[in-house]
Coordinates of C-alpha atoms in Angstrom, one line a residue:
M1 CA 71.8 20.5 20.9
V2 CA 71.0 16.9 19.8
F3 CA 68.4 14.8 21.6
S4 CA 68.2 11.1 21.2
T5 CA 65.3 9.6 19.4
F6 CA 64.3 7.8 22.6
A7 CA 64.1 11.0 24.5
L8 CA 62.0 12.7 21.9
M9 CA 59.6 9.8 21.8
A10 CA 59.3 9.7 25.6
F11 CA 58.7 13.5 25.6
A12 CA 55.9 13.1 23.1
L13 CA 54.2 10.3 25.0
L14 CA 54.3 12.3 28.2
N15 CA 52.8 15.3 26.4
G16 CA 50.1 13.2 24.8
A17 CA 48.8 12.1 28.1
S18 CA 47.7 15.5 29.3
G19 CA 45.5 17.0 26.6
H20 CA 46.4 19.5 23.9
M21 CA 46.2 23.2 23.3
F22 CA 43.6 25.9 22.3
M23 CA 43.4 29.6 21.6
S24 CA 42.3 31.3 24.8
D25 CA 42.7 34.9 23.5
P26 CA 41.0 36.1 21.5
P27 CA 38.4 33.7 22.9
A28 CA 37.6 31.0 20.3
L29 CA 34.2 30.1 19.0
R30 CA 32.5 27.7 21.4
A31 CA 35.3 28.0 23.9
K32 CA 34.3 28.0 27.6
N33 CA 36.0 31.4 28.2
N34 CA 34.0 33.0 25.3
Q35 CA 31.3 35.1 27.0
F36 CA 28.9 34.4 24.1
T37 CA 29.2 30.6 24.2
T38 CA 26.1 28.8 25.1
D39 CA 27.1 25.4 23.9
P40 CA 30.8 24.8 25.0
D41 CA 33.0 22.5 23.1
Y42 CA 34.6 20.4 25.9
S43 CA 36.9 18.8 23.3
I44 CA 38.2 22.1 21.9
T45 CA 41.8 21.1 22.5
T46 CA 41.7 18.1 20.1
P47 CA 43.3 18.1 16.7
L48 CA 41.3 18.6 13.5
G49 CA 39.8 15.7 11.6
P50 CA 39.2 15.5 7.9
G51 CA 36.6 18.1 6.8
K52 CA 37.0 20.1 10.0
Y53 CA 39.0 22.9 8.5
P54 CA 38.5 25.8 8.9
C55 CA 37.5 26.6 12.4
K56 CA 36.4 23.1 13.3
G57 CA 33.3 24.0 11.2
Y58 CA 32.2 26.6 13.8
H59 CA 32.4 29.5 11.3
N60 CA 28.7 28.5 10.6
L61 CA 27.9 30.4 13.8
L62 CA 28.6 33.7 12.2
G63 CA 25.4 35.8 12.4
A64 CA 24.2 33.8 15.4
P65 CA 24.5 34.9 19.0
Q66 CA 27.4 32.6 19.6
G67 CA 29.2 34.3 16.7
T68 CA 29.2 37.7 18.2
P69 CA 32.6 39.5 17.9
V70 CA 34.8 39.1 21.0
K71 CA 37.2 41.9 20.0
T72 CA 37.3 45.1 18.1
W73 CA 40.6 45.6 16.2
T74 CA 42.0 48.4 14.1
A75 CA 43.9 47.7 11.0
G76 CA 47.6 48.6 11.4
D77 CA 47.7 48.0 15.2
K78 CA 49.5 45.3 17.2
Y79 CA 47.7 42.5 19.1
N80 CA 48.4 39.3 21.0
L81 CA 47.5 35.7 20.4
T82 CA 47.4 33.5 23.5
I83 CA 47.6 29.7 23.5
Q84 CA 46.7 27.6 26.5
G85 CA 46.8 24.0 27.4
G86 CA 48.7 21.1 28.9
A87 CA 50.4 19.5 26.0
P88 CA 52.5 21.7 23.6
H89 CA 54.1 18.6 22.0
G90 CA 57.5 20.2 22.0
G91 CA 56.2 23.3 20.3
G92 CA 56.0 23.5 16.5
S93 CA 55.0 26.1 14.0
C94 CA 51.9 28.3 13.9
Q95 CA 50.1 30.7 11.6
A96 CA 47.6 33.5 12.2
S97 CA 45.2 34.3 9.4
I98 CA 42.2 36.5 8.7
S99 CA 39.0 35.8 6.7
T100 CA 36.6 38.6 5.8
D101 CA 34.4 36.4 3.6
G102 CA 32.8 34.1 6.2
G103 CA 35.6 31.5 6.1
K104 CA 35.7 30.9 2.3
S105 CA 39.3 32.1 2.2
F106 CA 42.0 33.1 4.7
K107 CA 45.1 35.2 4.4
V108 CA 48.1 34.7 6.5
I109 CA 49.1 37.8 8.6
H110 CA 51.9 36.2 10.6
S111 CA 53.9 32.9 10.7
W112 CA 55.9 31.5 13.6
I113 CA 58.4 28.9 12.5
G114 CA 59.3 26.9 15.6
G115 CA 58.7 27.8 19.3
C116 CA 54.9 28.0 18.9
P117 CA 53.4 27.3 21.3
G118 CA 56.0 27.8 24.0
T119 CA 57.0 24.8 26.1
S120 CA 57.9 26.4 29.4
G121 CA 54.4 26.6 30.9
Q122 CA 50.6 26.3 30.4
E123 CA 50.2 29.5 28.5
S124 CA 52.1 31.4 25.8
S125 CA 51.5 34.6 24.0
F126 CA 52.6 35.8 20.6
N127 CA 52.4 39.3 19.2
F128 CA 51.5 40.3 15.6
R129 CA 50.4 43.3 13.6
L130 CA 47.1 43.4 11.8
P131 CA 48.0 44.7 8.3
A132 CA 47.0 48.3 7.7
D133 CA 45.1 47.3 4.6
T134 CA 43.0 44.5 6.2
P135 CA 39.5 45.0 4.9
S136 CA 37.0 46.4 7.5
S137 CA 34.5 43.8 8.7
D138 CA 31.8 43.6 11.3
A139 CA 32.4 39.8 11.7
A140 CA 35.9 38.7 10.5
L141 CA 37.4 35.4 11.4
F142 CA 40.8 35.3 13.1
S143 CA 42.3 31.8 12.7
W144 CA 45.1 30.2 14.7
T145 CA 46.6 27.0 13.2
W146 CA 49.3 24.9 14.7
F147 CA 51.4 21.9 13.6
N148 CA 53.0 20.1 16.6
L149 CA 56.7 19.2 16.7
L150 CA 56.4 15.8 18.5
G151 CA 53.9 13.1 18.5
N152 CA 51.2 12.1 15.9
R153 CA 51.2 14.3 12.8
E154 CA 48.3 16.6 13.6
M155 CA 46.8 20.0 12.8
Y156 CA 45.2 22.2 15.4
S157 CA 43.0 25.2 14.8
D158 CA 40.6 27.6 16.5
C159 CA 38.8 30.7 15.2
A160 CA 37.6 33.8 16.9
V161 CA 35.1 36.4 15.6
V162 CA 36.5 40.0 15.6
K163 CA 35.3 43.3 14.3
I164 CA 37.9 45.1 12.2
S165 CA 37.9 48.9 11.5
G166 CA 40.2 51.0 9.4
G167 CA 41.5 49.1 6.4
S168 CA 42.4 52.2 4.4
G169 CA 46.1 51.9 4.9
S170 CA 48.7 50.4 2.5
E171 CA 51.3 47.6 2.8
S172 CA 54.2 46.6 0.6
T173 CA 52.4 43.3 0.2
A174 CA 48.7 43.8 -0.4
F175 CA 46.3 41.9 1.8
S176 CA 44.8 40.2 -1.2
S177 CA 48.3 39.0 -2.2
R178 CA 49.1 37.3 1.1
P179 CA 49.3 33.5 1.0
D180 CA 46.7 31.0 2.2
P181 CA 47.6 29.2 5.4
L182 CA 49.1 25.7 5.2
V183 CA 46.6 22.9 5.6
A184 CA 48.3 19.5 6.4
N185 CA 47.8 16.3 8.4
V186 CA 44.1 16.2 7.7
G187 CA 44.0 13.5 5.0
N188 CA 44.6 16.0 2.2
G189 CA 47.9 14.5 0.9
C190 CA 50.2 17.0 2.8
T191 CA 52.1 15.9 5.9
T192 CA 54.5 17.6 8.3
V193 CA 57.8 15.9 9.3
D194 CA 58.0 14.4 12.8
T195 CA 60.4 16.1 15.2
K196 CA 60.9 19.0 12.8
S197 CA 59.2 22.4 13.1
V198 CA 57.4 22.9 9.8
V199 CA 58.9 25.5 7.5
F200 CA 55.8 26.9 5.7
P201 CA 56.2 26.7 1.9
N202 CA 54.7 30.3 1.8
P203 CA 54.9 32.0 5.2
G204 CA 53.9 35.4 4.0
P205 CA 55.7 38.7 4.6
D206 CA 55.7 38.6 8.4
V207 CA 57.7 35.8 10.0
D208 CA 59.3 34.9 13.3
V209 CA 61.9 32.1 13.2
A210 CA 62.7 30.4 16.5
D211 CA 63.9 27.0 15.1
N212 CA 66.6 27.0 12.3
N213 CA 66.4 23.3 11.8
G214 CA 62.9 22.9 10.4
A215 CA 61.7 21.0 7.4
L216 CA 59.2 21.7 4.6
P217 CA 56.0 19.5 4.7
V218 CA 55.9 16.5 2.4
G219 CA 53.4 15.7 -0.3
D220 CA 50.9 17.9 -2.2
C221 CA 51.4 21.0 -0.1
G222 CA 51.5 23.8 -2.7
A223 CA 54.4 25.6 -4.3
V224 CA 57.4 26.8 -2.3
V225 CA 57.7 30.6 -2.5
G226 CA 61.0 32.3 -1.7
G227 CA 62.8 35.6 -2.0
G228 CA 61.8 39.2 -1.5
S229 CA 63.2 42.6 -0.4
G230 CA 62.9 44.5 2.8
G231 CA 63.4 41.6 5.2
S232 CA 65.0 41.7 8.6
T233 CA 66.7 39.5 11.1
G234 CA 67.2 40.0 14.8
G235 CA 69.1 38.7 17.8
A236 CA 67.1 38.4 21.0
P237 CA 63.3 37.8 21.0
G238 CA 61.4 41.0 20.4
S239 CA 64.3 42.7 18.5
S240 CA 64.8 43.2 14.8
S241 CA 67.2 44.9 12.6
S242 CA 66.6 46.1 9.0
S243 CA 68.4 44.6 6.1
S244 CA 68.2 45.0 2.3
G245 CA 66.8 41.6 1.6
G246 CA 64.4 39.0 2.9
G247 CA 62.7 35.7 2.2
I248 CA 62.7 32.1 2.9
G249 CA 64.2 29.9 0.2
G250 CA 62.4 27.1 -1.4
G251 CA 63.2 23.8 -3.0
S252 CA 65.4 21.1 -1.5
Q253 CA 68.8 22.7 -1.8
A254 CA 71.3 24.2 0.6
P255 CA 71.5 28.0 1.1
T256 CA 73.6 30.0 -1.4
S257 CA 76.3 32.3 -0.2
E258 CA 75.9 36.0 -1.0
S259 CA 78.2 39.0 -0.8
G260 CA 77.5 41.8 1.7
S261 CA 77.4 42.1 5.4
G262 CA 76.0 38.9 6.9
G263 CA 75.0 35.6 5.3
G264 CA 71.9 35.0 3.3
Y265 CA 70.3 32.6 0.8
N266 CA 68.1 32.5 -2.2
G267 CA 65.2 30.2 -2.8
G268 CA 66.9 27.1 -4.1
G269 CA 65.9 24.4 -6.5
N270 CA 65.8 26.0 -10.0
S271 CA 68.2 24.8 -12.7
D272 CA 70.7 27.6 -12.4
G273 CA 70.8 27.5 -8.6
Q274 CA 69.6 31.1 -8.3
G275 CA 66.6 32.2 -6.2
S276 CA 63.2 32.0 -7.8
E277 CA 59.6 32.4 -6.7
H278 CA 58.9 28.7 -6.9
G279 CA 61.7 26.4 -5.7
G280 CA 62.1 22.9 -7.0
P281 CA 64.1 19.8 -6.4
N282 CA 66.5 20.0 -9.4
G283 CA 69.0 22.8 -8.6
P284 CA 72.6 22.2 -7.6
A285 CA 73.7 22.1 -4.0
S286 CA 75.1 25.4 -2.7
Q287 CA 77.7 26.4 -0.2
P288 CA 76.9 27.0 3.5
V289 CA 77.0 30.6 4.6
T290 CA 78.0 32.1 7.9
G291 CA 76.3 35.2 9.5
Q292 CA 78.2 37.9 11.3
G293 CA 76.6 37.1 14.6
S294 CA 73.1 36.4 16.0
S295 CA 72.3 40.1 15.9
A296 CA 73.8 41.0 12.5
P297 CA 71.6 41.7 9.5
M298 CA 71.4 38.9 7.0
V299 CA 71.3 40.1 3.4
I300 CA 69.3 38.0 1.0
D301 CA 69.4 38.7 -2.7
A302 CA 66.0 38.5 -4.4
Q303 CA 65.8 37.3 -8.0
D304 CA 62.0 37.5 -8.4
D305 CA 60.4 39.9 -10.9
A306 CA 57.7 40.6 -8.4
P307 CA 59.4 40.4 -5.0
V308 CA 57.5 39.8 -1.8
N309 CA 58.6 41.7 1.3
V310 CA 59.4 39.3 4.2
N311 CA 60.2 40.4 7.7
I312 CA 62.1 37.7 9.5
R313 CA 63.2 37.6 13.2
F314 CA 65.6 34.9 14.2
V315 CA 65.4 34.0 17.8
P316 CA 68.6 32.5 19.4
A317 CA 68.2 28.8 20.3
Q318 CA 69.1 29.4 23.9
A319 CA 66.1 31.7 24.3
Q320 CA 63.8 28.8 23.5
N321 CA 65.9 25.8 24.6
P322 CA 67.4 26.0 28.1
L323 CA 69.7 23.1 27.2
A324 CA 71.5 25.0 24.4
K325 CA 75.0 26.2 25.3
A326 CA 75.7 29.9 25.3
G327 CA 77.5 30.9 22.2
E328 CA 76.6 27.7 20.4
P329 CA 76.0 28.4 16.6
H330 CA 72.5 27.7 15.4
Q331 CA 72.3 25.2 12.5
A332 CA 69.8 26.1 9.9
A333 CA 68.3 24.0 7.1
Y334 CA 65.8 25.4 4.6
P335 CA 65.2 22.6 3.9
S336 CA 68.6 21.0 3.4
G337 CA 72.2 22.1 3.8
T338 CA 73.3 24.4 6.7
A339 CA 73.9 28.0 7.6
K340 CA 75.3 29.2 10.8
F341 CA 73.7 32.0 12.8
G342 CA 75.4 33.2 15.9
P343 CA 79.0 33.4 17.0
S344 CA 81.4 31.7 14.6

């Protein structure tokens, strides 16, 4: 479904007049709904400014009464993230990350490409699984970051203090090997593209994809990481089906077609056009691929020596966009070229 530039701009202006968004659950540091808050941030819905990442600087409350954990989580279990506010700016892309060293470093535990936050109401929730090997901590930081689809190029973030137990499990991608979250639109030389859901250069192994027409950020944003085994695709929201491949391709090339049941692509951009860990801009353009339907597995060949397992769930466009026609193929671009998902 194609919207006019005028309609997109008007939508952005309407959204911009009614505030922004914040993480309501788990309750964020200095949020009014945090039972331990004594000094509420009444501007908590505003975007980050330079020097305010991470956590708007509120991670300095760790160890103080306002930094008391609001949740107790067990590594390996599933939890929900709830976002609330009056201006979702058309949605966008979000990441959830964990820090166990007081905010010095964060590791991505889930990425949502498109559809985050939801645009149908004042509140939207997203589920994720806390990796089984997440280190135990009496005061870990759970971070939500969001890059809006429409309006000014901004970054939003809130952090909550959580207690994590367990941490003795194992994952195919170790917690320490998970990527850092994307930081952009804060004067650091990395910018997201207006009217495009940001495709994270390195989304980590757990990804939900609700917008197949996203774009990589522009500028000094870190290397693009693609490829991996053990990925999955799905049809309706909340469903997934296993496949023998996984990964989001990098570089600036179209997807490559692969043999097997269902379409897939490698990380593009290297000189021979094959998938690689770090995509680049110099590879040859590839041919579009067509999946076997919105619920069919998509097989993605990995060419990396050290593959990263990526679990991807593709959400049909009509589930997020009420204007999409039933049966309409979903056009994907990662970050250029197209691949069709859905009925042919």
